[in-house]
Tab-separated table of C-alpha atoms in Angstrom:
chain	number	residue	atom	x	y	z
A	17	SER	CA	0.000	0.000	0.000
A	18	ILE	CA	1.088	3.551	-0.550
A	19	SER	CA	0.817	6.335	1.957
A	20	SER	CA	-1.905	8.915	1.846
A	21	ASP	CA	0.713	11.577	1.040
A	22	VAL	CA	2.012	9.611	-1.967
A	23	SER	CA	-1.577	8.918	-3.097
A	24	LYS	CA	-2.252	12.659	-3.030
A	25	GLN	CA	0.919	13.346	-5.043
A	26	VAL	CA	-0.083	10.759	-7.645
A	27	VAL	CA	-3.623	12.134	-7.870
A	28	ALA	CA	-2.184	15.665	-8.215
A	29	LEU	CA	-0.073	14.432	-11.159
A	30	VAL	CA	-3.116	12.779	-12.724
A	31	GLN	CA	-5.164	15.919	-12.161
A	32	SER	CA	-2.536	18.178	-13.732
A	33	ASN	CA	-2.445	15.912	-16.801
A	34	MET	CA	-6.190	15.288	-17.029
A	35	ASP	CA	-7.708	18.692	-16.226
A	36	LYS	CA	-8.050	19.514	-19.922
A	37	PHE	CA	-10.234	16.441	-20.504
A	38	LEU	CA	-13.882	16.398	-19.485
A	39	GLY	CA	-15.466	13.470	-17.713
A	40	TRP	CA	-12.770	12.197	-15.385
A	41	ASP	CA	-13.441	11.856	-11.678
A	42	VAL	CA	-10.774	12.506	-9.042
A	43	MET	CA	-12.594	10.392	-6.438
A	44	GLU	CA	-12.791	7.453	-8.839
A	45	ARG	CA	-9.063	7.764	-9.515
A	46	MET	CA	-8.292	7.855	-5.779
A	47	SER	CA	-10.502	4.797	-5.260
A	48	ASP	CA	-8.717	2.913	-8.067
A	49	LEU	CA	-5.326	3.923	-6.699
A	50	THR	CA	-6.025	2.839	-3.133
A	51	HIS	CA	-7.828	-0.403	-4.011
A	52	PRO	CA	-6.045	-3.334	-2.295
A	53	ALA	CA	-5.484	-5.143	-5.610
A	54	THR	CA	-3.938	-2.125	-7.351
A	55	ARG	CA	-0.178	-2.117	-7.804
A	56	VAL	CA	1.670	1.141	-8.381
A	57	LEU	CA	5.035	1.830	-9.990
A	58	ILE	CA	6.461	5.260	-9.219
A	59	LEU	CA	9.446	6.969	-10.824
A	60	ARG	CA	10.890	9.843	-8.829
A	61	ALA	CA	13.331	12.514	-9.859
A	62	GLU	CA	16.181	13.595	-7.681
A	63	PRO	CA	14.945	15.760	-4.821
A	64	GLU	CA	14.327	19.298	-6.038
A	65	SER	CA	16.612	20.780	-3.388
A	66	THR	CA	19.493	18.699	-4.789
A	67	MET	CA	18.724	19.827	-8.334
A	68	GLU	CA	18.501	23.482	-7.292
A	69	ALA	CA	21.700	23.282	-5.280
A	70	SER	CA	23.577	21.961	-8.296
A	71	GLY	CA	22.451	24.956	-10.312
A	72	SER	CA	21.105	22.738	-13.079
A	73	VAL	CA	17.473	23.790	-12.855
A	74	THR	CA	16.369	26.387	-15.338
A	75	SER	CA	12.985	26.560	-17.000
A	76	ALA	CA	13.038	22.781	-17.454
A	77	PRO	CA	14.834	20.219	-15.321
A	78	PRO	CA	17.703	18.217	-16.748
A	79	PRO	CA	16.893	14.763	-18.128
A	80	LEU	CA	15.840	12.404	-15.382
A	81	PRO	CA	18.601	9.902	-14.696
A	82	LEU	CA	17.050	6.470	-14.899
A	83	PRO	CA	18.014	4.042	-12.151
A	84	SER	CA	21.208	2.258	-13.108
A	85	ARG	CA	19.600	-1.147	-12.687
A	86	LEU	CA	16.649	-0.396	-14.990
A	87	ARG	CA	16.883	-2.915	-17.814
A	88	SER	CA	15.169	-2.916	-21.171
A	89	ALA	CA	12.454	-5.416	-22.051
A	90	HIS	CA	15.060	-7.220	-24.181
A	91	ASP	CA	16.990	-8.200	-21.053
A	92	GLY	CA	14.432	-10.816	-20.112
A	93	PRO	CA	10.973	-11.162	-18.631
A	94	HIS	CA	11.803	-9.719	-15.216
A	95	ARG	CA	12.694	-6.084	-14.835
A	96	THR	CA	14.893	-4.836	-12.076
A	97	ILE	CA	14.217	-1.300	-11.056
A	98	GLY	CA	16.874	0.245	-8.882
A	99	THR	CA	16.243	2.242	-5.808
A	100	CYS	CA	15.174	5.790	-6.363
A	101	PRO	CA	14.839	8.786	-4.101
A	102	THR	CA	11.837	8.622	-1.805
A	103	ASP	CA	11.532	12.358	-1.374
A	104	GLY	CA	11.997	13.668	-4.915
A	105	PRO	CA	9.094	14.785	-7.079
A	106	ILE	CA	7.100	12.089	-8.852
A	107	ALA	CA	8.213	12.056	-12.495
A	108	GLY	CA	5.924	9.228	-13.593
A	109	VAL	CA	3.478	6.649	-12.325
A	110	ALA	CA	1.739	3.521	-13.568
A	111	SER	CA	-1.050	1.760	-11.697
A	112	TYR	CA	-2.457	-1.594	-12.689
A	113	ARG	CA	-4.305	-4.698	-11.496
A	114	PHE	CA	-4.379	-8.300	-12.543
A	115	VAL	CA	-7.998	-9.029	-13.479
A	116	THR	CA	-10.062	-11.535	-15.407
A	117	GLN	CA	-12.015	-9.980	-18.265
A	118	GLU	CA	-14.628	-12.464	-19.409
A	119	THR	CA	-12.420	-15.585	-19.307
A	120	LEU	CA	-9.119	-13.894	-20.158
A	121	LYS	CA	-6.533	-13.162	-17.474
A	122	VAL	CA	-5.189	-9.692	-18.256
A	123	THR	CA	-3.313	-6.769	-16.811
A	124	TYR	CA	-5.556	-3.705	-16.587
A	125	LEU	CA	-3.539	-0.496	-16.776
A	126	PHE	CA	-5.431	2.165	-14.846
A	127	GLU	CA	-2.941	5.004	-15.121
A	128	LEU	CA	0.234	5.784	-16.954
A	129	GLN	CA	1.088	9.385	-16.229
A	130	ILE	CA	4.311	11.309	-16.789
A	131	ASP	CA	4.892	14.762	-15.333
A	132	VAL	CA	5.081	17.248	-18.205
A	133	ARG	CA	8.601	18.270	-17.109
A	134	TRP	CA	9.926	14.766	-17.795
A	135	ARG	CA	8.062	13.779	-20.944
A	136	ARG	CA	9.728	12.582	-24.140
A	137	GLN	CA	12.586	10.880	-22.283
A	138	GLY	CA	11.307	7.312	-22.556
A	139	LEU	CA	9.801	7.125	-19.067
A	140	GLY	CA	6.326	6.236	-20.336
A	141	ALA	CA	7.794	3.450	-22.463
A	142	HIS	CA	9.793	2.129	-19.499
A	143	LEU	CA	6.731	2.123	-17.242
A	144	LEU	CA	4.563	0.477	-19.912
A	145	ASP	CA	7.230	-2.176	-20.547
A	146	ALA	CA	7.562	-2.795	-16.805
A	147	VAL	CA	3.804	-3.320	-16.440
A	148	ARG	CA	3.792	-5.628	-19.491
A	149	ASP	CA	6.689	-7.626	-18.037
A	150	LEU	CA	4.948	-7.926	-14.683
A	151	GLY	CA	1.808	-9.110	-16.473
A	152	ARG	CA	3.752	-11.727	-18.388
A	153	SER	CA	5.442	-12.963	-15.226
A	154	GLY	CA	1.972	-13.113	-13.637
A	155	ASN	CA	0.746	-15.300	-16.522
A	156	ARG	CA	-1.510	-12.594	-17.916
A	157	GLN	CA	-2.661	-13.114	-21.494
A	158	GLY	CA	-2.833	-9.457	-22.491
A	159	MET	CA	-3.264	-5.885	-21.375
A	160	LEU	CA	-6.306	-3.631	-21.307
A	161	LEU	CA	-6.516	0.095	-20.789
A	162	THR	CA	-8.743	2.983	-21.666
A	163	VAL	CA	-7.720	6.279	-23.217
A	164	HIS	CA	-9.727	9.472	-23.319
A	165	LEU	CA	-11.047	9.995	-26.854
A	166	ALA	CA	-9.608	13.509	-26.944
A	167	ASN	CA	-6.156	12.381	-25.776
A	168	SER	CA	-4.549	12.008	-29.192
A	169	LEU	CA	-1.006	12.035	-27.756
A	170	ALA	CA	-1.794	9.024	-25.578
A	171	HIS	CA	-3.446	7.238	-28.524
A	172	SER	CA	-0.342	7.806	-30.630
A	173	PHE	CA	1.942	6.667	-27.807
A	174	TYR	CA	0.070	3.390	-27.229
A	175	LEU	CA	-0.173	2.647	-30.950
A	176	SER	CA	3.577	3.269	-31.294
A	177	ARG	CA	4.161	0.747	-28.490
A	178	GLY	CA	2.225	-1.977	-30.324
A	179	LEU	CA	-1.182	-1.719	-28.660
A	180	THR	CA	-4.330	-1.627	-30.771
A	181	VAL	CA	-7.860	-0.334	-30.317
A	182	SER	CA	-10.231	-3.162	-29.488
A	183	PRO	CA	-13.032	-3.841	-31.946
A	184	ILE	CA	-15.428	-3.621	-28.984
A	185	SER	CA	-14.113	-0.214	-27.895
A	186	PRO	CA	-16.909	2.345	-27.556
A	187	SER	CA	-15.022	4.443	-30.125
A	188	ARG	CA	-15.575	1.609	-32.624
A	189	CYS	CA	-19.071	0.457	-31.779
A	190	ALA	CA	-20.801	3.405	-30.076
A	191	PRO	CA	-23.511	5.428	-31.791
A	192	SER	CA	-22.057	7.663	-34.506
A	193	GLU	CA	-22.506	10.904	-32.550
A	194	ILE	CA	-20.211	9.517	-29.838
A	195	ALA	CA	-17.825	7.533	-32.025
A	196	SER	CA	-17.278	10.538	-34.290
A	197	HIS	CA	-15.112	12.054	-31.542
A	198	ALA	CA	-12.638	9.190	-31.777
A	199	PRO	CA	-9.185	9.963	-33.150
């Protein structure tokens, strides 16, 4: 379980990323995050005081150093994620559960959020790969997630990582006035 303070930090990150999209519910996100079956991966940056003291912070922070023990998906089915600061700002988060959808055992990705200051450095790909690897090691047969229709950047990201839109997605089978908003 994660502390209430960390939960609030994660929800604040989600809120900062999701505020531009209508129809998301902060209480639902907090409930998903604190559910006993939910697992959370958190990437933290170096503590801000350390970054400021080094004089390296300007309008954007320097690239986030990935933990030295973080391995690529090509290194095998189990990922090792090194220790990271516990008091630095949250740079990225992924939350997921192992569920059974119909008769299929899958990994359901609830959140994959990267702080805007650390985007485009491969953190989202590393988190997604880590969740996939954990699903494989948990004998999951696939991954499910939902993406806001208006979130074209997320759609592009997931498609670039090999995921596809399900034929039973509301964007594919909803009434035309709803499906017309799909990317």
